[in-house]
Amino acid sequence: MELTEGRFTSTAVGREVEYRVLLPADLEVGEDVPLVLHLHGAMSSSASLVLARPLYEELARRGRFPRAVIACPSTPTAGGFYLNWPGGESWETLISKEFPEHLAASHHGPFTANALIGVSMGGYGALLAAFAEPERFAAVAAISPAIFPGETPQTVAEVNTPSVLGDLHRSMSYGTGDAGTYAENSVYARARRNAARIRGAALPVLVDCGAEDEFRLHEGAGYLGEVLTELRIGHELRLVQGAGHIGPEAEVRTRNAIEFVGDALTPRGAESAANRRSCP
């Protein structure tokens, strides 16, 4: 696979955005391939795709991941968080619409499908975008997503909002503490509002988190699993025993998440994934 760097001027955020793209070295103009958006975590950048590159290449060699364009834009943490800020930068719009459109124009699109893989803050952003418009995505995989075990600002305990997670928690209501505003940026609220659409789209959903996550994100992952089960939204919830937020298990879990998306993007895998996702 070939890794390239690029920049484009975004209307959604009003600035130049740096990104990296991983694609087959022999990709032909007009070739039908899917697009995978690889969303990085807090205090990171598109360089996270460099670290994930060997996993994509390994799975592609083994036939467990299709020929695809894989792209990661650099997005800020504070003032970003993959949110659309009132009167300001619209990072959710960038990742879900503007950036894919730019890639389609510059990397042999349009694409046959779009999928999302996100880690930590990127896991939150991936779920947020996928649950807003489930028909637009072929799969979403969230690894240690930055989500909380509560659906309002008041029901999330302080112990679940350390450091940058506290910044995200406040940013979901744009610093106002207003429950309605918070819900607009809540993965749970979007799942509840669009449950019928998510079920209708048969969106493959993976939520993977270490059961001993240092930031207690496993509590949010478990809560999301309960909400999705309540809403009869098919999903896979993996709470990995002995695993934390990062560590030696992170590479295995990322590989498994990429494989999950790869399955959803191939006809044979899509059929078996649909069977695995069925809920009682």
PDB file of C-alpha atoms in Angstrom:
ATOM      1  CA  MET A   1       0.000   0.000   0.000  1.00  0.00           C
ATOM      2  CA  GLU A   2       1.086   3.547  -0.703  1.00  0.00           C
ATOM      3  CA  LEU A   3       0.926   6.262   1.985  1.00  0.00           C
ATOM      4  CA  THR A   4       0.655   9.872   0.868  1.00  0.00           C
ATOM      5  CA  GLU A   5       0.155  13.201   2.629  1.00  0.00           C
ATOM      6  CA  GLY A   6      -2.089  16.009   1.491  1.00  0.00           C
ATOM      7  CA  ARG A   7      -3.757  19.259   2.465  1.00  0.00           C
ATOM      8  CA  PHE A   8      -6.972  20.923   1.436  1.00  0.00           C
ATOM      9  CA  THR A   9      -8.726  24.140   2.349  1.00  0.00           C
ATOM     10  CA  SER A  10     -11.923  23.297   4.176  1.00  0.00           C
ATOM     11  CA  THR A  11     -15.011  25.466   3.985  1.00  0.00           C
ATOM     12  CA  ALA A  12     -16.503  23.634   6.979  1.00  0.00           C
ATOM     13  CA  VAL A  13     -13.712  24.659   9.358  1.00  0.00           C
ATOM     14  CA  GLY A  14     -12.352  27.672   7.502  1.00  0.00           C
ATOM     15  CA  ARG A  15      -8.765  26.522   7.445  1.00  0.00           C
ATOM     16  CA  GLU A  16      -6.296  24.210   5.765  1.00  0.00           C
ATOM     17  CA  VAL A  17      -6.541  20.604   6.940  1.00  0.00           C
ATOM     18  CA  GLU A  18      -3.663  18.149   6.743  1.00  0.00           C
ATOM     19  CA  TYR A  19      -4.401  14.481   6.111  1.00  0.00           C
ATOM     20  CA  ARG A  20      -2.830  11.156   5.166  1.00  0.00           C
ATOM     21  CA  VAL A  21      -4.167   8.567   2.729  1.00  0.00           C
ATOM     22  CA  LEU A  22      -3.327   4.882   2.408  1.00  0.00           C
ATOM     23  CA  LEU A  23      -4.318   3.221  -0.858  1.00  0.00           C
ATOM     24  CA  PRO A  24      -3.350   0.374  -3.202  1.00  0.00           C
ATOM     25  CA  ALA A  25      -0.218   1.329  -5.113  1.00  0.00           C
ATOM     26  CA  ASP A  26      -1.808   0.162  -8.372  1.00  0.00           C
ATOM     27  CA  LEU A  27      -5.192   1.850  -7.858  1.00  0.00           C
ATOM     28  CA  GLU A  28      -6.675   2.635 -11.275  1.00  0.00           C
ATOM     29  CA  VAL A  29      -8.708   5.655 -12.268  1.00  0.00           C
ATOM     30  CA  GLY A  30     -12.374   4.734 -12.057  1.00  0.00           C
ATOM     31  CA  GLU A  31     -11.777   1.573 -10.014  1.00  0.00           C
ATOM     32  CA  ASP A  32     -14.636   0.828  -7.640  1.00  0.00           C
ATOM     33  CA  VAL A  33     -13.264   0.838  -4.086  1.00  0.00           C
ATOM     34  CA  PRO A  34     -14.677   1.801  -0.681  1.00  0.00           C
ATOM     35  CA  LEU A  35     -13.478   4.639   1.539  1.00  0.00           C
ATOM     36  CA  VAL A  36     -12.543   4.022   5.166  1.00  0.00           C
ATOM     37  CA  LEU A  37     -12.260   7.059   7.426  1.00  0.00           C
ATOM     38  CA  HIS A  38      -9.726   6.360  10.176  1.00  0.00           C
ATOM     39  CA  LEU A  39     -10.352   8.878  12.983  1.00  0.00           C
ATOM     40  CA  HIS A  40      -7.564   9.509  15.484  1.00  0.00           C
ATOM     41  CA  GLY A  41      -7.803  10.125  19.218  1.00  0.00           C
ATOM     42  CA  ALA A  42      -7.148  13.179  21.384  1.00  0.00           C
ATOM     43  CA  MET A  43      -3.796  14.945  21.183  1.00  0.00           C
ATOM     44  CA  SER A  44      -3.015  13.073  17.966  1.00  0.00           C
ATOM     45  CA  SER A  45      -3.047  13.672  14.215  1.00  0.00           C
ATOM     46  CA  SER A  46      -3.227  11.944  10.862  1.00  0.00           C
ATOM     47  CA  ALA A  47       0.125  10.378  11.783  1.00  0.00           C
ATOM     48  CA  SER A  48      -1.942   7.735  13.581  1.00  0.00           C
ATOM     49  CA  LEU A  49      -2.550   6.213  10.152  1.00  0.00           C
ATOM     50  CA  VAL A  50       1.195   5.624   9.847  1.00  0.00           C
ATOM     51  CA  LEU A  51       1.018   3.470  12.990  1.00  0.00           C
ATOM     52  CA  ALA A  52      -2.030   1.558  11.725  1.00  0.00           C
ATOM     53  CA  ARG A  53      -0.607   1.019   8.239  1.00  0.00           C
ATOM     54  CA  PRO A  54       1.050  -2.370   8.980  1.00  0.00           C
ATOM     55  CA  LEU A  55      -2.274  -3.725  10.265  1.00  0.00           C
ATOM     56  CA  TYR A  56      -4.172  -2.687   7.142  1.00  0.00           C
ATOM     57  CA  GLU A  57      -1.415  -4.118   4.951  1.00  0.00           C
ATOM     58  CA  GLU A  58      -1.297  -7.403   6.855  1.00  0.00           C
ATOM     59  CA  LEU A  59      -5.048  -7.921   6.625  1.00  0.00           C
ATOM     60  CA  ALA A  60      -5.055  -6.960   2.938  1.00  0.00           C
ATOM     61  CA  ARG A  61      -2.337  -9.576   2.246  1.00  0.00           C
ATOM     62  CA  ARG A  62      -4.379 -12.198   4.081  1.00  0.00           C
ATOM     63  CA  GLY A  63      -7.500 -11.347   2.100  1.00  0.00           C
ATOM     64  CA  ARG A  64      -9.280 -10.026   5.206  1.00  0.00           C
ATOM     65  CA  PHE A  65      -9.500  -6.431   4.025  1.00  0.00           C
ATOM     66  CA  PRO A  66     -10.546  -5.256   0.560  1.00  0.00           C
ATOM     67  CA  ARG A  67      -8.806  -2.870  -1.785  1.00  0.00           C
ATOM     68  CA  ALA A  68      -9.770   0.490  -0.356  1.00  0.00           C
ATOM     69  CA  VAL A  69      -8.828   4.118   0.164  1.00  0.00           C
ATOM     70  CA  ILE A  70      -8.120   4.701   3.862  1.00  0.00           C
ATOM     71  CA  ALA A  71      -7.832   8.305   5.023  1.00  0.00           C
ATOM     72  CA  CYS A  72      -7.213  10.160   8.274  1.00  0.00           C
ATOM     73  CA  PRO A  73      -7.621  13.946   8.663  1.00  0.00           C
ATOM     74  CA  SER A  74      -5.825  15.833  11.426  1.00  0.00           C
ATOM     75  CA  THR A  75      -8.448  17.283  13.757  1.00  0.00           C
ATOM     76  CA  PRO A  76      -7.941  19.324  16.933  1.00  0.00           C
ATOM     77  CA  THR A  77      -8.822  18.198  20.430  1.00  0.00           C
ATOM     78  CA  ALA A  78      -9.875  21.382  22.264  1.00  0.00           C
ATOM     79  CA  GLY A  79     -12.218  23.283  19.982  1.00  0.00           C
ATOM     80  CA  GLY A  80     -12.567  20.200  17.785  1.00  0.00           C
ATOM     81  CA  PHE A  81     -13.713  16.887  19.283  1.00  0.00           C
ATOM     82  CA  TYR A  82     -15.373  16.114  15.890  1.00  0.00           C
ATOM     83  CA  LEU A  83     -18.160  18.552  16.841  1.00  0.00           C
ATOM     84  CA  ASN A  84     -19.930  21.247  14.847  1.00  0.00           C
ATOM     85  CA  TRP A  85     -19.390  24.438  16.845  1.00  0.00           C
ATOM     86  CA  PRO A  86     -22.143  27.093  16.606  1.00  0.00           C
ATOM     87  CA  GLY A  87     -20.881  29.916  14.443  1.00  0.00           C
ATOM     88  CA  GLY A  88     -17.465  28.285  14.265  1.00  0.00           C
ATOM     89  CA  GLU A  89     -15.638  25.258  12.938  1.00  0.00           C
ATOM     90  CA  SER A  90     -17.759  22.284  11.842  1.00  0.00           C
ATOM     91  CA  TRP A  91     -15.580  19.213  12.310  1.00  0.00           C
ATOM     92  CA  GLU A  92     -18.385  16.672  12.116  1.00  0.00           C
ATOM     93  CA  THR A  93     -19.409  18.093   8.742  1.00  0.00           C
ATOM     94  CA  LEU A  94     -15.795  17.904   7.617  1.00  0.00           C
ATOM     95  CA  ILE A  95     -15.347  14.216   8.423  1.00  0.00           C
ATOM     96  CA  SER A  96     -18.774  13.018   7.347  1.00  0.00           C
ATOM     97  CA  LYS A  97     -19.249  15.030   4.147  1.00  0.00           C
ATOM     98  CA  GLU A  98     -16.620  17.531   3.012  1.00  0.00           C
ATOM     99  CA  PHE A  99     -13.525  15.365   3.469  1.00  0.00           C
ATOM    100  CA  PRO A 100     -15.027  12.312   1.680  1.00  0.00           C
ATOM    101  CA  GLU A 101     -16.105  14.594  -1.173  1.00  0.00           C
ATOM    102  CA  HIS A 102     -12.579  15.992  -1.427  1.00  0.00           C
ATOM    103  CA  LEU A 103     -11.110  12.485  -1.466  1.00  0.00           C
ATOM    104  CA  ALA A 104     -13.563  11.349  -4.131  1.00  0.00           C
ATOM    105  CA  ALA A 105     -12.460  14.219  -6.342  1.00  0.00           C
ATOM    106  CA  SER A 106      -8.743  13.694  -5.751  1.00  0.00           C
ATOM    107  CA  HIS A 107      -8.436   9.908  -5.331  1.00  0.00           C
ATOM    108  CA  HIS A 108     -10.494   8.281  -8.071  1.00  0.00           C
ATOM    109  CA  GLY A 109     -13.931   8.386  -6.454  1.00  0.00           C
ATOM    110  CA  PRO A 110     -16.871   8.203  -6.150  1.00  0.00           C
ATOM    111  CA  PHE A 111     -16.456   5.385  -3.665  1.00  0.00           C
ATOM    112  CA  THR A 112     -18.601   2.262  -3.501  1.00  0.00           C
ATOM    113  CA  ALA A 113     -19.108   2.661   0.277  1.00  0.00           C
ATOM    114  CA  ASN A 114     -17.968   4.679   3.271  1.00  0.00           C
ATOM    115  CA  ALA A 115     -16.966   3.165   6.611  1.00  0.00           C
ATOM    116  CA  LEU A 116     -15.676   4.579   9.895  1.00  0.00           C
ATOM    117  CA  ILE A 117     -13.007   3.394  12.331  1.00  0.00           C
ATOM    118  CA  GLY A 118     -12.249   5.592  15.333  1.00  0.00           C
ATOM    119  CA  VAL A 119     -10.066   5.349  18.422  1.00  0.00           C
ATOM    120  CA  SER A 120     -10.920   7.075  21.720  1.00  0.00           C
ATOM    121  CA  MET A 121     -11.998  10.614  20.733  1.00  0.00           C
ATOM    122  CA  GLY A 122     -12.185   9.273  17.178  1.00  0.00           C
ATOM    123  CA  GLY A 123     -14.462   6.478  18.368  1.00  0.00           C
ATOM    124  CA  TYR A 124     -16.862   9.093  19.704  1.00  0.00           C
ATOM    125  CA  GLY A 125     -16.692  10.999  16.418  1.00  0.00           C
ATOM    126  CA  ALA A 126     -17.249   7.839  14.384  1.00  0.00           C
ATOM    127  CA  LEU A 127     -20.341   6.805  16.350  1.00  0.00           C
ATOM    128  CA  LEU A 128     -21.701  10.354  16.298  1.00  0.00           C
ATOM    129  CA  ALA A 129     -21.469  10.569  12.507  1.00  0.00           C
ATOM    130  CA  ALA A 130     -22.702   7.021  11.862  1.00  0.00           C
ATOM    131  CA  PHE A 131     -25.771   7.336  14.089  1.00  0.00           C
ATOM    132  CA  ALA A 132     -26.672  10.681  12.501  1.00  0.00           C
ATOM    133  CA  GLU A 133     -26.833   9.271   8.951  1.00  0.00           C
ATOM    134  CA  PRO A 134     -26.674   5.462   9.148  1.00  0.00           C
ATOM    135  CA  GLU A 135     -27.618   5.019   5.493  1.00  0.00           C
ATOM    136  CA  ARG A 136     -24.373   6.693   4.402  1.00  0.00           C
ATOM    137  CA  PHE A 137     -22.050   4.204   6.093  1.00  0.00           C
ATOM    138  CA  ALA A 138     -21.295   0.540   5.492  1.00  0.00           C
ATOM    139  CA  ALA A 139     -19.882  -0.026   9.007  1.00  0.00           C
ATOM    140  CA  VAL A 140     -18.623   1.737  12.117  1.00  0.00           C
ATOM    141  CA  ALA A 141     -16.016   0.409  14.542  1.00  0.00           C
ATOM    142  CA  ALA A 142     -15.284   2.358  17.736  1.00  0.00           C
ATOM    143  CA  ILE A 143     -12.230   1.373  19.784  1.00  0.00           C
ATOM    144  CA  SER A 144     -12.232   2.653  23.384  1.00  0.00           C
ATOM    145  CA  PRO A 145     -14.738   5.350  22.379  1.00  0.00           C
ATOM    146  CA  ALA A 146     -14.808   8.502  24.505  1.00  0.00           C
ATOM    147  CA  ILE A 147     -18.397   8.129  25.678  1.00  0.00           C
ATOM    148  CA  PHE A 148     -19.844   8.452  29.167  1.00  0.00           C
ATOM    149  CA  PRO A 149     -22.203   6.257  31.227  1.00  0.00           C
ATOM    150  CA  GLY A 150     -24.992   8.829  31.233  1.00  0.00           C
ATOM    151  CA  GLU A 151     -27.184  10.792  28.864  1.00  0.00           C
ATOM    152  CA  THR A 152     -27.265  14.259  30.428  1.00  0.00           C
ATOM    153  CA  PRO A 153     -24.575  16.541  31.850  1.00  0.00           C
ATOM    154  CA  GLN A 154     -25.935  15.914  35.341  1.00  0.00           C
ATOM    155  CA  THR A 155     -25.965  12.102  35.198  1.00  0.00           C
ATOM    156  CA  VAL A 156     -22.287  11.685  34.331  1.00  0.00           C
ATOM    157  CA  ALA A 157     -20.169  11.317  37.471  1.00  0.00           C
ATOM    158  CA  GLU A 158     -17.049  13.402  37.961  1.00  0.00           C
ATOM    159  CA  VAL A 159     -14.971  10.227  38.128  1.00  0.00           C
ATOM    160  CA  ASN A 160     -15.841   9.626  34.449  1.00  0.00           C
ATOM    161  CA  THR A 161     -14.612  13.025  33.270  1.00  0.00           C
ATOM    162  CA  PRO A 162     -10.902  13.299  34.081  1.00  0.00           C
ATOM    163  CA  SER A 163      -8.597  15.576  32.113  1.00  0.00           C
ATOM    164  CA  VAL A 164      -9.463  15.912  28.432  1.00  0.00           C
ATOM    165  CA  LEU A 165     -12.638  13.852  28.906  1.00  0.00           C
ATOM    166  CA  GLY A 166     -13.903  16.665  31.103  1.00  0.00           C
ATOM    167  CA  ASP A 167     -13.235  19.068  28.235  1.00  0.00           C
ATOM    168  CA  LEU A 168     -15.224  16.856  25.874  1.00  0.00           C
ATOM    169  CA  HIS A 169     -18.050  16.504  28.409  1.00  0.00           C
ATOM    170  CA  ARG A 170     -18.353  20.297  28.699  1.00  0.00           C
ATOM    171  CA  SER A 171     -17.947  20.794  24.963  1.00  0.00           C
ATOM    172  CA  MET A 172     -20.925  18.574  24.175  1.00  0.00           C
ATOM    173  CA  SER A 173     -23.137  21.397  25.482  1.00  0.00           C
ATOM    174  CA  TYR A 174     -20.688  24.054  24.213  1.00  0.00           C
ATOM    175  CA  GLY A 175     -19.943  24.929  27.822  1.00  0.00           C
ATOM    176  CA  THR A 176     -23.552  25.795  28.694  1.00  0.00           C
ATOM    177  CA  GLY A 177     -24.503  22.681  30.653  1.00  0.00           C
ATOM    178  CA  ASP A 178     -27.820  22.693  28.771  1.00  0.00           C
ATOM    179  CA  ALA A 179     -29.269  19.176  28.531  1.00  0.00           C
ATOM    180  CA  GLY A 180     -30.906  19.735  25.150  1.00  0.00           C
ATOM    181  CA  THR A 181     -27.716  21.037  23.588  1.00  0.00           C
ATOM    182  CA  TYR A 182     -25.775  18.179  25.160  1.00  0.00           C
ATOM    183  CA  ALA A 183     -28.190  15.665  23.628  1.00  0.00           C
ATOM    184  CA  GLU A 184     -27.524  17.036  20.138  1.00  0.00           C
ATOM    185  CA  ASN A 185     -23.954  15.814  20.526  1.00  0.00           C
ATOM    186  CA  SER A 186     -24.768  12.603  22.387  1.00  0.00           C
ATOM    187  CA  VAL A 187     -24.230   9.204  20.785  1.00  0.00           C
ATOM    188  CA  TYR A 188     -27.127   7.860  22.860  1.00  0.00           C
ATOM    189  CA  ALA A 189     -29.573  10.579  21.846  1.00  0.00           C
ATOM    190  CA  ARG A 190     -28.743  10.056  18.194  1.00  0.00           C
ATOM    191  CA  ALA A 191     -29.197   6.312  18.528  1.00  0.00           C
ATOM    192  CA  ARG A 192     -32.591   6.841  20.180  1.00  0.00           C
ATOM    193  CA  ARG A 193     -33.738   9.428  17.634  1.00  0.00           C
ATOM    194  CA  ASN A 194     -32.605   7.393  14.616  1.00  0.00           C
ATOM    195  CA  ALA A 195     -33.098   3.853  15.917  1.00  0.00           C
ATOM    196  CA  ALA A 196     -35.491   2.855  13.138  1.00  0.00           C
ATOM    197  CA  ARG A 197     -33.133   4.209  10.480  1.00  0.00           C
ATOM    198  CA  ILE A 198     -30.130   2.420  12.018  1.00  0.00           C
ATOM    199  CA  ARG A 199     -32.060  -0.856  12.123  1.00  0.00           C
ATOM    200  CA  GLY A 200     -33.303  -0.312   8.579  1.00  0.00           C
ATOM    201  CA  ALA A 201     -29.781   0.318   7.317  1.00  0.00           C
ATOM    202  CA  ALA A 202     -28.544  -2.843   9.112  1.00  0.00           C
ATOM    203  CA  LEU A 203     -25.494  -0.804  10.062  1.00  0.00           C
ATOM    204  CA  PRO A 204     -22.700  -3.052  11.396  1.00  0.00           C
ATOM    205  CA  VAL A 205     -21.621  -1.570  14.741  1.00  0.00           C
ATOM    206  CA  LEU A 206     -18.590  -2.626  16.765  1.00  0.00           C
ATOM    207  CA  VAL A 207     -17.805  -1.169  20.196  1.00  0.00           C
ATOM    208  CA  ASP A 208     -14.502  -2.433  21.618  1.00  0.00           C
ATOM    209  CA  CYS A 209     -13.080  -1.338  24.959  1.00  0.00           C
ATOM    210  CA  GLY A 210     -10.632  -2.612  27.519  1.00  0.00           C
ATOM    211  CA  ALA A 211     -12.485  -3.808  30.604  1.00  0.00           C
ATOM    212  CA  GLU A 212      -9.879  -2.060  32.785  1.00  0.00           C
ATOM    213  CA  ASP A 213      -9.723   1.211  30.843  1.00  0.00           C
ATOM    214  CA  GLU A 214      -7.792   3.763  32.923  1.00  0.00           C
ATOM    215  CA  PHE A 215     -10.312   6.468  32.011  1.00  0.00           C
ATOM    216  CA  ARG A 216     -13.302   4.238  32.850  1.00  0.00           C
ATOM    217  CA  LEU A 217     -14.436   4.287  29.237  1.00  0.00           C
ATOM    218  CA  HIS A 218     -15.541   0.666  29.622  1.00  0.00           C
ATOM    219  CA  GLU A 219     -18.432   2.041  31.687  1.00  0.00           C
ATOM    220  CA  GLY A 220     -19.575   4.171  28.766  1.00  0.00           C
ATOM    221  CA  ALA A 221     -19.091   1.277  26.339  1.00  0.00           C
ATOM    222  CA  GLY A 222     -21.179  -0.993  28.536  1.00  0.00           C
ATOM    223  CA  TYR A 223     -23.888   1.650  28.850  1.00  0.00           C
ATOM    224  CA  LEU A 224     -23.986   2.055  25.078  1.00  0.00           C
ATOM    225  CA  GLY A 225     -24.379  -1.701  24.723  1.00  0.00           C
ATOM    226  CA  GLU A 226     -27.413  -1.549  27.021  1.00  0.00           C
ATOM    227  CA  VAL A 227     -28.947   1.316  25.040  1.00  0.00           C
ATOM    228  CA  LEU A 228     -28.414  -0.410  21.685  1.00  0.00           C
ATOM    229  CA  THR A 229     -29.910  -3.634  23.050  1.00  0.00           C
ATOM    230  CA  GLU A 230     -32.915  -1.689  24.374  1.00  0.00           C
ATOM    231  CA  LEU A 231     -33.368  -0.131  20.935  1.00  0.00           C
ATOM    232  CA  ARG A 232     -32.942  -3.492  19.177  1.00  0.00           C
ATOM    233  CA  ILE A 233     -29.985  -2.141  17.231  1.00  0.00           C
ATOM    234  CA  GLY A 234     -27.660  -4.963  16.204  1.00  0.00           C
ATOM    235  CA  HIS A 235     -24.096  -4.552  17.442  1.00  0.00           C
ATOM    236  CA  GLU A 236     -21.023  -6.290  18.784  1.00  0.00           C
ATOM    237  CA  LEU A 237     -19.792  -5.187  22.207  1.00  0.00           C
ATOM    238  CA  ARG A 238     -16.329  -6.396  23.134  1.00  0.00           C
ATOM    239  CA  LEU A 239     -15.158  -5.653  26.668  1.00  0.00           C
ATOM    240  CA  VAL A 240     -11.657  -7.105  26.642  1.00  0.00           C
ATOM    241  CA  GLN A 241     -10.665  -8.517  30.015  1.00  0.00           C
ATOM    242  CA  GLY A 242      -7.289  -7.366  31.315  1.00  0.00           C
ATOM    243  CA  ALA A 243      -6.992  -4.594  28.704  1.00  0.00           C
ATOM    244  CA  GLY A 244      -6.639  -0.878  29.383  1.00  0.00           C
ATOM    245  CA  HIS A 245      -6.899   2.169  27.164  1.00  0.00           C
ATOM    246  CA  ILE A 246      -3.619   1.382  25.453  1.00  0.00           C
ATOM    247  CA  GLY A 247      -0.989  -1.307  26.022  1.00  0.00           C
ATOM    248  CA  PRO A 248      -0.016  -4.573  24.353  1.00  0.00           C
ATOM    249  CA  GLU A 249      -3.630  -5.537  23.591  1.00  0.00           C
ATOM    250  CA  ALA A 250      -4.277  -2.330  21.637  1.00  0.00           C
ATOM    251  CA  GLU A 251      -2.687  -3.599  18.432  1.00  0.00           C
ATOM    252  CA  VAL A 252      -4.687  -6.832  18.499  1.00  0.00           C
ATOM    253  CA  ARG A 253      -7.907  -4.945  19.168  1.00  0.00           C
ATOM    254  CA  THR A 254      -7.223  -2.460  16.364  1.00  0.00           C
ATOM    255  CA  ARG A 255      -6.495  -5.316  13.968  1.00  0.00           C
ATOM    256  CA  ASN A 256      -9.770  -6.974  14.964  1.00  0.00           C
ATOM    257  CA  ALA A 257     -11.681  -3.722  14.416  1.00  0.00           C
ATOM    258  CA  ILE A 258     -10.154  -3.281  10.957  1.00  0.00           C
ATOM    259  CA  GLU A 259     -11.067  -6.883  10.162  1.00  0.00           C
ATOM    260  CA  PHE A 260     -14.653  -6.213  11.316  1.00  0.00           C
ATOM    261  CA  VAL A 261     -14.919  -3.320   8.872  1.00  0.00           C
ATOM    262  CA  GLY A 262     -13.243  -5.379   6.152  1.00  0.00           C
ATOM    263  CA  ASP A 263     -15.855  -8.086   6.592  1.00  0.00           C
ATOM    264  CA  ALA A 264     -18.645  -5.544   6.253  1.00  0.00           C
ATOM    265  CA  LEU A 265     -17.139  -4.173   3.035  1.00  0.00           C
ATOM    266  CA  THR A 266     -17.004  -7.543   1.259  1.00  0.00           C
ATOM    267  CA  PRO A 267     -20.145  -9.346   0.012  1.00  0.00           C
ATOM    268  CA  ARG A 268     -19.369 -12.639   1.772  1.00  0.00           C
ATOM    269  CA  GLY A 269     -18.348 -10.877   4.955  1.00  0.00           C
ATOM    270  CA  ALA A 270     -21.343  -8.551   4.852  1.00  0.00           C
ATOM    271  CA  GLU A 271     -23.711 -11.526   4.858  1.00  0.00           C
ATOM    272  CA  SER A 272     -21.989 -13.232   7.788  1.00  0.00           C
ATOM    273  CA  ALA A 273     -21.713  -9.919   9.657  1.00  0.00           C
ATOM    274  CA  ALA A 274     -25.467  -9.395   9.248  1.00  0.00           C
ATOM    275  CA  ASN A 275     -26.083 -12.803  10.801  1.00  0.00           C
ATOM    276  CA  ARG A 276     -23.760 -12.010  13.730  1.00  0.00           C
ATOM    277  CA  ARG A 277     -25.489  -8.667  14.317  1.00  0.00           C
ATOM    278  CA  SER A 278     -29.014 -10.020  14.613  1.00  0.00           C
ATOM    279  CA  CYS A 279     -30.612  -9.139  17.947  1.00  0.00           C
ATOM    280  CA  PRO A 280     -33.382 -11.066  19.712  1.00  0.00           C
TER     281      PRO A 280
END
